[in-house]
Amino acid sequence: MSIEKVVIPVAGLGTRLLPATKSQPKEMLPVGRKPVVQYVVEEMIDQGLEKIMFITGRDKRSIEDHFDRDPELLAHLSQAGEERLFNGSGYDENTRFFYTRQIIPKDRQTPGGLGAAIAMAHDFVSEEHFVVALGDTIIRSGNHAGLVRRMIKSHEAKDAACTIAVVEVEEDEVNQYGIVHPVGRGRTDFEIDGIVEKPSPSDAPSRLAVAGRYIFSSEIFSALERTSPGYQGEIQLTDAIRILIKMGHTVRCIRLKKDEHRYDIGNPESYYRAFIDFAISDQQYGYRIRQYFQQRLRSF
Ligand code: UTP
């Protein structure tokens, strides 16, 4: 088995970040110097994955433009002797980008949910195993084998139908994420027998939250077909994973390492945190931004 395809869903409305997301995708909001989704794409390319499908939606055209070659901009920058500004600007000639659109169902005014978005990828991946990387979640790694590569290794070795990246969150944060129920102690690489979407702290089966990276076999599409609308009337990917477990498939988790950080930029607080972390560690400006923070905090 060799996994080479990635699905990046970016069709959500980003309502928690309104009005910033009224006419631009939340996945295109900058964190530090790049739009969020560029970090996601670069992470995938870095892991050796070069076939990427975006599940897009209304008002998401700027994502397609961002990953396209821009000859006029390149010509302009080379005339000005500033080609270096073009490097790392999103386009990558070795990567093949595919796009499909998540149509809003007739009986709804909003997209049908993350599960419905993933269901759109069936023709693209066919019977292959594939990676799902949420377009609003950055994973920042230290100096070791990347998270997705570790996930693929484990997924293949354990013959899993689904492998999920998870990270421990605070008790008062469990109601923001899908939370898994490990079989056993749930250390670094473990099987789960349950998963729930946004539980209250008293109902949460653990503090291990889904961290925006998954690997699936094509069995997920049968599970999605059996999934009824759940939270907010949406087809929840978490519910489909629970059905996958009930169907008797192996679902496992890989825990993020201590120096791997998950930034889900979907709400204002997590967006601020992400921006601050990237700003204070910017190679050129980080030192001065840290000084600025210290100065500002003294007067608070
Ligand atoms: P979220 O649920 O965090 O995004 O989905 P959202 O729906 O845009 O957020 P709010 O609640 O309105 O603020 C995580 C990822 O899945 C995509 C989103 O674009 C985001 O990158 N998504 C979500 C879809 O592609 N389709 C959907 O129907 C829902």
XYZ file of C-alpha atoms and ligand atoms in Angstrom:
329
model
C 0.000 0.000 0.000
C 1.390 3.415 -0.770
C -0.448 6.558 0.185
C -0.022 9.466 -2.172
C -3.257 11.467 -2.162
C -4.387 14.216 0.179
C -7.817 15.758 0.584
C -7.985 19.258 2.073
C -11.532 20.394 2.927
C -11.901 24.176 2.766
C -15.621 24.574 2.097
C -16.767 25.662 5.577
C -18.227 29.115 6.182
C -15.868 30.113 8.997
C -18.725 31.777 10.866
C -16.823 31.913 14.150
C -14.355 34.304 12.528
C -16.920 36.695 11.052
C -16.680 39.418 9.846
C -13.094 38.568 8.768
C -14.485 35.627 6.775
C -17.487 37.361 5.225
C -15.983 37.508 1.741
C -12.678 35.642 2.121
C -11.939 32.043 3.110
C -10.753 31.554 6.671
C -8.111 29.212 5.226
C -6.597 32.251 3.448
C -6.217 34.330 6.609
C -2.540 35.006 7.242
C -0.673 33.522 10.162
C 2.706 35.211 10.236
C 3.753 35.588 6.612
C 1.576 32.988 4.884
C -2.071 32.079 4.555
C -3.038 29.177 6.829
C -3.712 26.749 3.987
C -0.219 27.278 2.555
C 1.270 25.797 5.739
C -1.015 22.783 5.284
C 0.023 22.279 1.650
C 3.725 22.706 2.488
C 3.419 20.170 5.311
C 1.962 17.637 2.849
C 4.632 18.288 0.204
C 7.271 17.939 2.902
C 5.844 14.499 3.744
C 6.232 13.442 0.096
C 2.532 13.771 -0.831
C 2.084 15.456 -4.183
C -1.520 14.904 -5.293
C -3.749 17.280 -3.425
C -7.478 17.748 -3.805
C -9.241 20.733 -2.263
C -12.912 20.447 -1.430
C -13.878 24.048 -2.079
C -17.109 25.979 -1.898
C -18.661 29.366 -2.568
C -16.306 32.345 -2.153
C -13.218 30.112 -2.095
C -11.748 30.999 -5.499
C -8.747 32.772 -3.972
C -7.442 29.371 -2.798
C -7.228 28.150 -6.411
C -5.532 31.388 -7.443
C -3.043 31.130 -4.613
C -1.744 27.724 -5.713
C -1.604 28.667 -9.387
C 1.460 29.888 -11.284
C 1.341 33.666 -11.691
C 3.513 34.595 -14.728
C 2.681 38.306 -14.574
C 3.692 38.609 -10.948
C 6.870 36.625 -11.622
C 7.751 38.870 -14.622
C 7.107 41.982 -12.561
C 9.262 40.759 -9.675
C 12.120 39.728 -11.946
C 12.097 43.143 -13.634
C 12.361 44.680 -10.186
C 15.139 42.194 -9.236
C 12.930 40.808 -6.464
C 12.417 37.155 -7.586
C 13.186 36.003 -4.058
C 9.765 37.339 -3.038
C 8.202 34.758 -5.351
C 9.921 31.799 -3.707
C 7.610 29.921 -1.425
C 4.604 31.847 -2.705
C 2.357 28.786 -2.893
C 2.780 27.414 -6.406
C 4.794 24.193 -6.609
C 5.527 22.717 -10.008
C 5.877 19.139 -8.742
C 2.515 19.137 -7.013
C -0.738 18.365 -8.793
C -3.706 20.255 -7.448
C -7.290 19.108 -7.979
C -10.459 20.940 -7.020
C -14.024 19.894 -6.487
C -16.852 21.908 -5.048
C -19.049 21.013 -2.096
C -22.488 22.068 -3.265
C -24.880 23.305 -0.586
C -27.720 20.739 -0.384
C -31.188 21.835 -1.574
C -32.695 21.671 1.895
C -29.921 23.756 3.535
C -28.447 27.238 3.365
C -25.037 26.178 4.631
C -22.599 23.385 3.600
C -23.517 19.874 4.737
C -20.601 19.365 7.144
C -17.070 17.959 7.161
C -18.346 14.415 6.535
C -20.233 15.597 3.451
C -17.058 17.352 2.252
C -14.957 14.175 2.572
C -17.632 12.149 0.759
C -16.935 14.355 -2.294
C -13.426 12.855 -2.577
C -14.543 9.308 -3.466
C -13.899 9.576 -7.222
C -10.489 11.177 -6.593
C -9.168 8.493 -4.236
C -11.201 5.541 -5.550
C -10.115 2.466 -3.512
C -6.825 3.972 -2.270
C -6.013 4.953 1.300
C -5.650 8.742 1.616
C -4.762 11.580 3.969
C -7.224 14.238 5.116
C -5.681 17.504 6.350
C -8.055 20.197 7.607
C -7.411 23.442 5.764
C -7.769 25.529 8.923
C -5.294 23.591 11.063
C -1.522 24.114 11.093
C 0.779 21.462 12.548
C 4.126 22.865 13.542
C 6.811 20.225 14.045
C 10.186 20.082 15.694
C 13.176 18.249 14.271
C 11.887 14.724 13.768
C 9.992 12.536 11.315
C 6.835 14.417 10.416
C 3.484 13.594 11.923
C 1.802 12.398 8.711
C 4.756 10.163 7.858
C 4.493 8.537 11.319
C 0.758 8.150 10.817
C 1.225 6.462 7.423
C 3.829 4.067 8.885
C 1.545 3.036 11.715
C -1.565 2.908 9.485
C 0.163 0.491 7.107
C 1.834 -1.622 9.797
C -1.421 -2.079 11.740
C -3.604 -2.485 8.652
C -5.964 0.194 9.963
C -9.047 1.613 8.234
C -8.484 4.964 9.903
C -5.607 6.604 11.765
C -6.199 9.915 13.531
C -3.723 12.436 14.919
C -4.674 13.446 18.459
C -3.415 15.931 21.014
C -4.164 16.318 24.717
C -6.262 19.412 25.474
C -7.344 21.096 28.692
C -10.541 19.870 30.337
C -12.407 23.061 29.451
C -11.484 22.629 25.769
C -12.928 19.146 25.162
C -16.253 20.647 24.098
C -14.562 22.193 21.038
C -13.252 18.983 19.441
C -13.865 15.344 18.565
C -12.648 13.357 21.596
C -11.459 9.732 21.371
C -11.884 6.794 23.723
C -8.604 4.830 23.791
C -8.408 1.087 24.294
C -5.894 0.883 27.149
C -3.820 3.838 28.225
C -3.564 5.743 24.968
C 0.111 6.613 24.990
C 1.645 7.337 21.564
C 0.133 4.894 19.048
C -3.070 3.152 20.135
C -6.425 1.751 19.087
C -9.709 3.451 20.003
C -13.180 1.990 20.509
C -15.141 5.242 20.516
C -15.158 8.900 19.495
C -17.595 11.722 20.285
C -18.015 15.198 18.832
C -17.728 18.140 21.232
C -18.645 16.358 24.506
C -19.164 18.254 27.738
C -16.194 17.814 30.122
C -18.235 15.448 32.320
C -19.096 13.176 29.348
C -15.702 13.267 27.637
C -14.124 9.803 27.308
C -10.593 11.332 27.538
C -8.818 14.626 26.919
C -7.396 13.429 23.602
C -8.732 15.618 20.817
C -8.684 15.069 17.069
C -5.896 17.244 15.660
C -6.935 17.858 12.056
C -4.991 15.054 10.315
C -6.485 11.669 9.380
C -5.747 8.698 7.152
C -8.652 6.696 5.769
C -9.259 3.609 3.700
C -12.129 3.813 1.202
C -14.325 2.125 3.867
C -14.952 5.630 5.172
C -17.235 6.254 2.192
C -19.537 3.351 3.181
C -19.526 4.692 6.752
C -20.375 8.198 5.495
C -23.290 6.825 3.471
C -24.700 5.382 6.709
C -24.163 8.587 8.696
C -27.250 10.660 9.476
C -27.053 14.391 10.062
C -25.828 15.061 13.612
C -24.597 18.157 15.435
C -26.045 21.280 13.703
C -27.750 19.047 11.125
C -24.362 18.372 9.485
C -22.826 15.070 8.415
C -20.097 14.805 11.033
C -16.869 13.004 10.166
C -16.633 11.956 13.811
C -19.976 10.132 13.544
C -18.761 8.319 10.415
C -15.605 7.225 12.267
C -17.799 5.842 15.066
C -19.749 3.878 12.454
C -16.451 2.611 11.008
C -15.610 1.226 14.459
C -19.078 -0.366 14.743
C -18.559 -1.961 11.320
C -15.619 -3.805 12.912
C -12.758 -1.800 11.374
C -9.567 -0.878 13.171
C -9.328 2.799 14.075
C -6.098 3.990 15.664
C -4.530 7.213 16.891
C -1.087 8.766 16.840
C -0.403 11.319 19.508
C 1.419 14.528 18.655
C 4.916 14.727 20.145
C 5.735 17.331 22.788
C 7.337 19.662 20.268
C 4.520 19.279 17.736
C 1.944 21.980 18.008
C -1.560 22.050 16.589
C -3.005 25.445 15.679
C -6.686 25.302 14.788
C -7.370 28.844 13.687
C -11.160 28.432 13.623
C -12.033 30.761 16.499
C -10.705 34.212 17.443
C -8.731 33.057 20.498
C -6.925 30.231 18.704
C -6.299 32.516 15.724
C -4.689 35.166 17.949
C -2.554 32.521 19.646
C -1.353 31.132 16.325
C -0.487 34.572 14.996
C 1.397 35.502 18.164
C 3.434 32.262 18.129
C 4.429 32.711 14.503
C 5.175 36.425 14.940
C 7.451 35.959 17.959
C 9.377 33.207 16.195
C 9.767 35.041 12.870
C 13.428 34.816 11.825
C 13.682 38.454 10.837
C 11.269 40.232 13.162
C 10.758 37.801 16.069
C 13.301 39.439 18.357
C 11.786 42.886 17.944
C 8.225 41.576 18.308
C 9.193 39.833 21.560
C 10.680 43.090 22.827
C 7.515 44.902 21.774
C 5.349 42.399 23.674
C 7.422 42.728 26.836
C 7.144 46.493 26.654
C 3.379 46.410 26.038
C 2.721 43.857 28.786
C 4.469 46.048 31.341
C 1.846 48.753 30.790
C -1.157 46.375 31.071
P -14.985 23.681 10.810
O -16.251 23.101 11.265
O -13.986 24.089 11.839
O -15.181 24.933 9.832
O -14.351 22.679 9.765
P -16.414 25.874 9.557
O -17.673 25.116 9.351
O -15.940 26.754 8.436
O -16.462 26.714 10.913
P -17.581 27.594 11.605
O -18.196 26.694 12.644
O -18.557 28.076 10.543
O -16.817 28.728 12.228
C -12.972 22.320 9.658
C -12.529 22.344 8.191
O -13.471 21.631 7.380
C -13.959 22.447 6.328
C -13.701 23.882 6.781
O -13.519 24.728 5.644
C -12.456 23.771 7.636
O -11.261 23.946 6.897
N -15.407 22.172 6.101
C -16.305 22.268 7.114
C -15.822 21.837 4.831
O -14.999 21.737 3.885
N -17.158 21.617 4.617
C -18.081 21.721 5.604
O -19.298 21.513 5.336
C -17.641 22.049 6.894
